Amino acid sequence: MLNGFLPSAGPTRNQIYAASVQREGDAFVVEVNSRVTAVTSAVPAMSFPAALLNAGNANTEIIRPGDILRLTIYENVTDGLLAGEGANASVVSGVQVDGAGFIFIPYAGRIRAAGNTPEQLREIITRNLDEQTPDPQVIIEREVGDGATVILSGQVGGEGVYPIERSTRRLSGVLAAAGGVTPNPEITQVTVIRGSHSGTVWYQDIFREPEVDIALRDGDRILVEEDGRSFTALGATASQTIVPFESQTISAIEAIASVGGLNTAQADPTGVFVLRNEPEEMANAVLGRSDLIGTQRFVYVLDLTAPTGMFEARDFVIRDDDTVYVTSAPITQWNSAISALTGTLTSAVGTADTLSSLGQ
């Protein structure tokens, strides 16, 4: 009778059960057992789509529009066409491949560079110069340009635009070139966007699973972020707060421990609840049904005093936006009721005494 009038940290165990769908409420109340933990632990793994996974290594030797080249040309004569007086070699640096893919070399003319390897371009330039100077020798080096590049941003050592070279043609290479990631590597996520395709993986998986270390393509955008998932702890726990995930997976027992455990003076270990909105597919799987449509409200019940209760709590996986709520023990509610009654009586007696003294 008094419960509805007493201050409380939240609903009691009985009130939660009274609000279940089974009692014409709006949430499914499910007691956690080994089957439930097995079904709900099936969290989809993060991965890249096939369009990213199946791309082979880019040919980093191919020259592209925007690349900047450095040419060293040796002539078999002194005072040649390009070399200075008394020299037989000249260096032409900063030669940028234009948007149409061409470069201009004195005496060799306008030459298509894009689509060729440095070796192929060397042969073309050599042939063109051979008509002007005897037996020319050409060395071509590609400097950093804005040809094939990726954009890297987020929580990395150095954000910026990175060229795709031999050492950076895979995801791990460009992340290393940027100085690695700044958050805890265990909870760092890496997103790659390529045209209309995108995917997100755990940073550590890039190094653990070779297929996730995908080949990069010109124009790829890479975003590095710390895991933004969290859960809320309420009720008779040592602290009530929003808790960020500190590992890729967190169990119910770890969630309770992360907020200092149960409040030993108040908590009811038979009343640990996890509130969650389950998607349609998961809701049907948990209940063994097929008729539920849309997102459903679920309240999972953990009884830590049960023979396997601690094991179930250890195996039950907490998800993003979950609410972990611990009810107060019945004795705590009884003490609150007694305190309220005795406090009211004491107050009434005190008031009567005050009025009596004023009357005198």
CSV table of C-alpha atoms in Angstrom, one decimal:
chain,number,residue,atom,x,y,z
A,1,MET,CA,0.0,0.0,0.0
A,2,LEU,CA,2.8,2.4,0.9
A,3,ASN,CA,5.1,1.5,-2.0
A,4,GLY,CA,3.6,3.9,-4.4
A,5,PHE,CA,4.1,6.8,-2.0
A,6,LEU,CA,7.7,6.0,-1.0
A,7,PRO,CA,10.8,7.5,-2.7
A,8,SER,CA,12.4,4.8,-4.9
A,9,ALA,CA,15.4,4.4,-7.3
A,10,GLY,CA,13.0,2.8,-9.8
A,11,PRO,CA,10.4,0.1,-10.2
A,12,THR,CA,10.4,-3.0,-8.0
A,13,ARG,CA,10.9,-6.6,-9.4
A,14,ASN,CA,7.1,-7.2,-9.1
A,15,GLN,CA,6.3,-4.0,-10.9
A,16,ILE,CA,8.6,-4.9,-13.8
A,17,TYR,CA,6.9,-8.3,-14.1
A,18,ALA,CA,3.5,-6.6,-13.9
A,19,ALA,CA,4.3,-4.5,-17.0
A,20,SER,CA,5.2,-7.5,-19.1
A,21,VAL,CA,3.4,-8.4,-22.4
A,22,GLN,CA,2.3,-11.6,-20.7
A,23,ARG,CA,0.3,-9.4,-18.3
A,24,GLU,CA,-0.9,-7.0,-20.9
A,25,GLY,CA,2.1,-4.7,-20.6
A,26,ASP,CA,4.3,-3.5,-23.4
A,27,ALA,CA,7.6,-5.4,-22.9
A,28,PHE,CA,8.6,-9.1,-23.1
A,29,VAL,CA,10.1,-10.2,-19.8
A,30,VAL,CA,12.5,-13.0,-20.4
A,31,GLU,CA,14.5,-15.0,-17.8
A,32,VAL,CA,18.0,-15.5,-19.0
A,33,ASN,CA,19.2,-19.1,-19.5
A,34,SER,CA,21.8,-20.9,-21.6
A,35,ARG,CA,19.5,-20.8,-24.7
A,36,VAL,CA,18.8,-17.1,-24.4
A,37,THR,CA,22.5,-16.3,-23.9
A,38,ALA,CA,23.4,-18.4,-27.0
A,39,VAL,CA,20.8,-16.6,-29.2
A,40,THR,CA,21.5,-13.1,-28.0
A,41,SER,CA,25.3,-13.5,-28.3
A,42,ALA,CA,25.0,-13.7,-32.1
A,43,VAL,CA,26.0,-10.1,-32.7
A,44,PRO,CA,26.8,-9.4,-36.4
A,45,ALA,CA,30.5,-9.0,-36.9
A,46,MET,CA,31.8,-5.8,-38.5
A,47,SER,CA,33.3,-6.3,-42.0
A,48,PHE,CA,33.9,-4.8,-45.4
A,49,PRO,CA,31.5,-5.5,-48.3
A,50,ALA,CA,32.7,-7.8,-51.1
A,51,ALA,CA,33.3,-4.8,-53.3
A,52,LEU,CA,36.1,-3.8,-51.0
A,53,LEU,CA,37.4,-7.2,-50.0
A,54,ASN,CA,37.7,-8.5,-53.5
A,55,ALA,CA,39.7,-5.6,-55.0
A,56,GLY,CA,43.3,-6.6,-55.8
A,57,ASN,CA,46.4,-4.6,-55.3
A,58,ALA,CA,46.5,-1.4,-57.3
A,59,ASN,CA,49.4,-1.2,-59.8
A,60,THR,CA,51.4,1.5,-58.1
A,61,GLU,CA,53.8,1.7,-61.0
A,62,ILE,CA,51.2,3.1,-63.4
A,63,ILE,CA,51.6,6.8,-63.9
A,64,ARG,CA,48.3,8.8,-63.5
A,65,PRO,CA,47.2,12.4,-64.2
A,66,GLY,CA,48.5,14.6,-61.3
A,67,ASP,CA,51.6,12.6,-60.7
A,68,ILE,CA,54.9,14.6,-60.5
A,69,LEU,CA,57.9,13.2,-62.3
A,70,ARG,CA,61.6,13.8,-62.1
A,71,LEU,CA,63.7,13.0,-65.2
A,72,THR,CA,67.4,12.7,-65.4
A,73,ILE,CA,68.7,12.7,-69.0
A,74,TYR,CA,72.2,11.7,-69.9
A,75,GLU,CA,73.6,12.6,-73.4
A,76,ASN,CA,76.5,10.9,-75.1
A,77,VAL,CA,78.1,14.2,-75.9
A,78,THR,CA,79.4,17.2,-74.1
A,79,ASP,CA,77.4,20.4,-74.4
A,80,GLY,CA,74.3,18.4,-75.4
A,81,LEU,CA,70.8,19.7,-76.1
A,82,LEU,CA,69.6,19.7,-72.5
A,83,ALA,CA,72.7,19.6,-70.4
A,84,GLY,CA,74.6,22.8,-69.5
A,85,GLU,CA,78.0,23.7,-70.8
A,86,GLY,CA,80.6,21.2,-70.0
A,87,ALA,CA,78.0,18.7,-68.7
A,88,ASN,CA,76.4,15.6,-70.2
A,89,ALA,CA,73.4,15.2,-67.9
A,90,SER,CA,70.4,17.3,-67.0
A,91,VAL,CA,67.7,17.0,-64.4
A,92,VAL,CA,64.2,18.0,-65.1
A,93,SER,CA,62.1,18.0,-61.9
A,94,GLY,CA,58.6,18.9,-61.0
A,95,VAL,CA,57.1,17.7,-64.3
A,96,GLN,CA,53.4,17.2,-63.6
A,97,VAL,CA,51.2,15.0,-65.7
A,98,ASP,CA,48.4,17.2,-66.8
A,99,GLY,CA,44.7,16.3,-66.6
A,100,ALA,CA,44.7,14.7,-70.1
A,101,GLY,CA,47.7,12.5,-69.1
A,102,PHE,CA,50.5,14.3,-71.0
A,103,ILE,CA,53.8,15.9,-70.2
A,104,PHE,CA,56.1,18.1,-72.3
A,105,ILE,CA,59.8,17.4,-72.6
A,106,PRO,CA,62.0,19.8,-74.6
A,107,TYR,CA,63.1,18.3,-77.9
A,108,ALA,CA,61.0,15.2,-77.1
A,109,GLY,CA,57.7,16.9,-77.5
A,110,ARG,CA,54.3,16.3,-75.9
A,111,ILE,CA,54.2,12.7,-74.6
A,112,ARG,CA,51.4,10.7,-73.1
A,113,ALA,CA,52.6,9.6,-69.7
A,114,ALA,CA,49.4,8.5,-67.9
A,115,GLY,CA,48.7,4.7,-68.3
A,116,ASN,CA,52.4,3.9,-68.7
A,117,THR,CA,54.9,2.6,-66.2
A,118,PRO,CA,58.0,4.6,-65.6
A,119,GLU,CA,59.9,2.0,-67.7
A,120,GLN,CA,57.5,2.4,-70.6
A,121,LEU,CA,57.7,6.2,-70.5
A,122,ARG,CA,61.5,6.0,-70.4
A,123,GLU,CA,61.5,4.0,-73.6
A,124,ILE,CA,59.1,6.5,-75.3
A,125,ILE,CA,61.2,9.5,-74.2
A,126,THR,CA,64.4,7.8,-75.3
A,127,ARG,CA,63.1,7.1,-78.8
A,128,ASN,CA,61.9,10.7,-79.2
A,129,LEU,CA,65.3,12.1,-78.0
A,130,ASP,CA,67.3,9.7,-80.1
A,131,GLU,CA,66.5,11.7,-83.2
A,132,GLN,CA,68.0,14.8,-81.6
A,133,THR,CA,71.0,13.6,-79.6
A,134,PRO,CA,73.0,10.4,-79.9
A,135,ASP,CA,72.3,7.5,-77.6
A,136,PRO,CA,70.4,9.3,-74.8
A,137,GLN,CA,69.9,7.6,-71.5
A,138,VAL,CA,66.8,8.5,-69.3
A,139,ILE,CA,66.0,7.8,-65.7
A,140,ILE,CA,62.4,8.5,-64.4
A,141,GLU,CA,61.4,8.8,-60.8
A,142,ARG,CA,57.9,9.5,-59.6
A,143,GLU,CA,57.7,12.2,-56.9
A,144,VAL,CA,54.8,12.6,-54.6
A,145,GLY,CA,51.9,14.1,-56.5
A,146,ASP,CA,48.1,14.2,-56.4
A,147,GLY,CA,47.5,11.3,-58.7
A,148,ALA,CA,46.4,8.2,-56.8
A,149,THR,CA,45.7,9.3,-53.2
A,150,VAL,CA,43.5,8.5,-50.2
A,151,ILE,CA,42.1,10.8,-47.6
A,152,LEU,CA,42.8,9.8,-44.0
A,153,SER,CA,41.0,11.6,-41.1
A,154,GLY,CA,39.9,11.0,-37.5
A,155,GLN,CA,41.9,9.9,-34.5
A,156,VAL,CA,45.2,9.1,-36.2
A,157,GLY,CA,48.7,10.4,-35.7
A,158,GLY,CA,48.6,12.5,-38.8
A,159,GLU,CA,45.5,13.3,-40.9
A,160,GLY,CA,45.9,14.2,-44.5
A,161,VAL,CA,46.0,13.1,-48.1
A,162,TYR,CA,48.4,10.1,-48.7
A,163,PRO,CA,49.7,8.9,-52.0
A,164,ILE,CA,49.2,5.2,-52.9
A,165,GLU,CA,52.7,3.9,-53.2
A,166,ARG,CA,54.2,0.5,-52.8
A,167,SER,CA,54.3,0.8,-49.0
A,168,THR,CA,50.8,2.3,-48.7
A,169,ARG,CA,48.8,0.4,-51.2
A,170,ARG,CA,47.1,-1.5,-48.4
A,171,LEU,CA,45.1,-0.2,-45.4
A,172,SER,CA,47.6,-1.2,-42.8
A,173,GLY,CA,50.3,0.6,-44.7
A,174,VAL,CA,48.6,4.0,-44.9
A,175,LEU,CA,47.6,3.7,-41.2
A,176,ALA,CA,51.2,3.1,-40.3
A,177,ALA,CA,52.3,6.0,-42.5
A,178,ALA,CA,49.9,8.2,-40.5
A,179,GLY,CA,51.6,7.3,-37.2
A,180,GLY,CA,49.0,4.7,-36.1
A,181,VAL,CA,45.8,5.4,-34.2
A,182,THR,CA,45.5,7.5,-31.0
A,183,PRO,CA,42.6,5.8,-29.1
A,184,ASN,CA,42.9,2.4,-27.4
A,185,PRO,CA,43.5,0.1,-30.4
A,186,GLU,CA,41.1,-2.5,-29.0
A,187,ILE,CA,38.1,-0.2,-29.3
A,188,THR,CA,39.2,1.7,-32.4
A,189,GLN,CA,37.1,1.3,-35.6
A,190,VAL,CA,38.2,2.0,-39.2
A,191,THR,CA,35.7,2.9,-41.9
A,192,VAL,CA,36.6,2.9,-45.6
A,193,ILE,CA,34.3,4.7,-48.1
A,194,ARG,CA,34.8,3.9,-51.8
A,195,GLY,CA,32.1,5.4,-54.1
A,196,SER,CA,28.8,4.0,-53.0
A,197,HIS,CA,30.4,1.2,-51.0
A,198,SER,CA,31.6,1.5,-47.4
A,199,GLY,CA,32.4,-0.8,-44.4
A,200,THR,CA,33.7,-0.6,-40.9
A,201,VAL,CA,36.1,-3.0,-39.1
A,202,TRP,CA,38.0,-3.2,-35.8
A,203,TYR,CA,41.4,-1.7,-36.1
A,204,GLN,CA,43.1,-4.8,-34.6
A,205,ASP,CA,41.3,-7.1,-37.2
A,206,ILE,CA,43.2,-5.4,-40.0
A,207,PHE,CA,46.4,-7.0,-38.6
A,208,ARG,CA,44.8,-10.2,-37.3
A,209,GLU,CA,42.9,-11.1,-40.5
A,210,PRO,CA,44.8,-10.7,-43.8
A,211,GLU,CA,41.6,-10.4,-45.9
A,212,VAL,CA,40.6,-7.3,-43.9
A,213,ASP,CA,43.8,-5.5,-44.8
A,214,ILE,CA,42.2,-4.4,-48.1
A,215,ALA,CA,43.9,-2.9,-51.1
A,216,LEU,CA,43.3,0.8,-51.5
A,217,ARG,CA,42.1,2.7,-54.5
A,218,ASP,CA,42.4,6.3,-55.7
A,219,GLY,CA,39.8,8.4,-53.9
A,220,ASP,CA,39.3,6.2,-50.9
A,221,ARG,CA,38.2,8.0,-47.8
A,222,ILE,CA,39.3,6.5,-44.4
A,223,LEU,CA,37.9,7.5,-41.1
A,224,VAL,CA,39.3,6.3,-37.7
A,225,GLU,CA,37.1,6.6,-34.7
A,226,GLU,CA,37.0,5.4,-31.1
A,227,ASP,CA,34.0,3.0,-30.4
A,228,GLY,CA,31.1,5.2,-29.4
A,229,ARG,CA,28.9,2.5,-27.8
A,230,SER,CA,27.7,2.8,-24.2
A,231,PHE,CA,25.2,1.4,-21.7
A,232,THR,CA,23.4,2.9,-18.8
A,233,ALA,CA,23.6,1.6,-15.2
A,234,LEU,CA,20.7,2.5,-12.8
A,235,GLY,CA,19.3,1.3,-9.5
A,236,ALA,CA,21.0,-0.4,-6.7
A,237,THR,CA,24.5,-0.3,-8.1
A,238,ALA,CA,27.5,1.4,-6.6
A,239,SER,CA,27.1,4.2,-9.2
A,240,GLN,CA,24.4,5.2,-11.7
A,241,THR,CA,26.0,6.5,-14.9
A,242,ILE,CA,26.4,6.1,-18.6
A,243,VAL,CA,29.3,3.7,-19.2
A,244,PRO,CA,31.3,3.7,-22.5
A,245,PHE,CA,32.4,0.3,-23.8
A,246,GLU,CA,36.1,-0.4,-22.9
A,247,SER,CA,36.3,-3.6,-24.9
A,248,GLN,CA,34.7,-5.0,-28.1
A,249,THR,CA,32.3,-7.2,-26.0
A,250,ILE,CA,31.1,-6.7,-22.5
A,251,SER,CA,29.1,-9.3,-20.4
A,252,ALA,CA,26.5,-8.5,-17.9
A,253,ILE,CA,28.8,-9.4,-15.0
A,254,GLU,CA,31.5,-7.1,-16.4
A,255,ALA,CA,28.9,-4.3,-16.8
A,256,ILE,CA,28.0,-4.6,-13.1
A,257,ALA,CA,31.7,-4.7,-12.1
A,258,SER,CA,32.5,-1.6,-14.2
A,259,VAL,CA,30.2,0.5,-12.0
A,260,GLY,CA,31.5,-0.8,-8.7
A,261,GLY,CA,29.3,-3.9,-8.4
A,262,LEU,CA,26.0,-4.2,-6.6
A,263,ASN,CA,25.2,-1.9,-3.6
A,264,THR,CA,25.4,-4.5,-0.9
A,265,ALA,CA,23.2,-2.5,1.4
A,266,GLN,CA,20.3,-2.2,-1.1
A,267,ALA,CA,20.6,-4.5,-4.1
A,268,ASP,CA,18.4,-7.5,-4.8
A,269,PRO,CA,20.7,-10.0,-6.6
A,270,THR,CA,17.6,-11.8,-7.9
A,271,GLY,CA,16.5,-8.6,-9.7
A,272,VAL,CA,19.1,-7.7,-12.2
A,273,PHE,CA,17.4,-6.5,-15.4
A,274,VAL,CA,18.7,-5.6,-18.8
A,275,LEU,CA,16.3,-3.4,-20.8
A,276,ARG,CA,16.7,-3.5,-24.6
A,277,ASN,CA,15.0,-2.8,-27.9
A,278,GLU,CA,15.4,-6.0,-30.0
A,279,PRO,CA,15.1,-6.0,-33.8
A,280,GLU,CA,12.3,-8.2,-35.3
A,281,GLU,CA,14.6,-11.1,-36.2
A,282,MET,CA,16.2,-11.3,-32.8
A,283,ALA,CA,12.9,-10.9,-31.0
A,284,ASN,CA,11.4,-13.9,-32.8
A,285,ALA,CA,14.5,-16.0,-32.3
A,286,VAL,CA,14.6,-15.4,-28.5
A,287,LEU,CA,10.9,-16.2,-28.1
A,288,GLY,CA,10.8,-19.0,-30.6
A,289,ARG,CA,8.2,-17.2,-32.7
A,290,SER,CA,7.8,-15.9,-36.2
A,291,ASP,CA,4.9,-13.5,-35.9
A,292,LEU,CA,6.5,-10.5,-34.3
A,293,ILE,CA,6.8,-7.5,-36.6
A,294,GLY,CA,9.1,-4.5,-35.9
A,295,THR,CA,11.3,-3.6,-33.0
A,296,GLN,CA,10.2,-5.1,-29.6
A,297,ARG,CA,10.9,-4.1,-26.0
A,298,PHE,CA,12.6,-6.7,-24.0
A,299,VAL,CA,13.5,-7.0,-20.3
A,300,TYR,CA,16.0,-9.7,-19.6
A,301,VAL,CA,16.1,-11.0,-16.1
A,302,LEU,CA,19.2,-12.3,-14.4
A,303,ASP,CA,19.0,-14.0,-11.0
A,304,LEU,CA,22.6,-14.0,-9.6
A,305,THR,CA,21.5,-16.3,-6.7
A,306,ALA,CA,20.4,-19.1,-9.0
A,307,PRO,CA,22.7,-22.2,-9.3
A,308,THR,CA,23.9,-21.0,-12.8
A,309,GLY,CA,23.1,-17.3,-12.3
A,310,MET,CA,26.6,-16.1,-12.2
A,311,PHE,CA,27.5,-18.1,-15.3
A,312,GLU,CA,24.5,-16.8,-17.2
A,313,ALA,CA,25.5,-13.2,-16.3
A,314,ARG,CA,29.1,-13.9,-17.4
A,315,ASP,CA,27.8,-15.2,-20.8
A,316,PHE,CA,25.0,-12.6,-21.5
A,317,VAL,CA,26.3,-10.0,-23.8
A,318,ILE,CA,25.6,-6.3,-23.2
A,319,ARG,CA,24.8,-4.2,-26.3
A,320,ASP,CA,24.9,-0.5,-27.3
A,321,ASP,CA,22.2,1.5,-25.6
A,322,ASP,CA,21.3,-1.2,-23.1
A,323,THR,CA,20.0,-0.2,-19.6
A,324,VAL,CA,21.3,-2.4,-16.7
A,325,TYR,CA,18.9,-1.9,-13.8
A,326,VAL,CA,19.2,-3.5,-10.4
A,327,THR,CA,16.2,-3.5,-8.1
A,328,SER,CA,16.3,-2.8,-4.4
A,329,ALA,CA,15.9,-5.8,-2.0
A,330,PRO,CA,12.5,-6.2,-0.3
A,331,ILE,CA,14.1,-5.6,3.1
A,332,THR,CA,15.3,-2.2,1.8
A,333,GLN,CA,11.8,-1.3,0.8
A,334,TRP,CA,10.5,-2.5,4.2
A,335,ASN,CA,13.1,-0.3,6.0
A,336,SER,CA,12.1,2.7,3.8
A,337,ALA,CA,8.4,2.1,4.8
A,338,ILE,CA,9.2,1.8,8.4
A,339,SER,CA,11.4,4.9,8.3
A,340,ALA,CA,8.7,6.9,6.6
A,341,LEU,CA,6.1,5.8,9.2
A,342,THR,CA,8.3,6.5,12.2
A,343,GLY,CA,9.4,9.7,10.7
A,344,THR,CA,5.8,10.8,10.2
A,345,LEU,CA,4.9,9.8,13.7
A,346,THR,CA,7.9,11.6,15.2
A,347,SER,CA,7.1,14.6,13.2
A,348,ALA,CA,3.5,14.5,14.4
A,349,VAL,CA,4.5,14.1,18.0
A,350,GLY,CA,7.0,17.0,17.7
A,351,THR,CA,4.3,19.2,16.2
A,352,ALA,CA,1.9,18.3,19.1
A,353,ASP,CA,4.6,19.1,21.7
A,354,THR,CA,5.3,22.5,20.0
A,355,LEU,CA,1.6,23.4,20.0
A,356,SER,CA,1.2,22.4,23.6
A,357,SER,CA,4.1,24.5,24.7
A,358,LEU,CA,2.7,27.5,22.8
A,359,GLY,CA,-0.6,27.0,24.5
A,360,GLN,CA,1.0,27.2,27.9
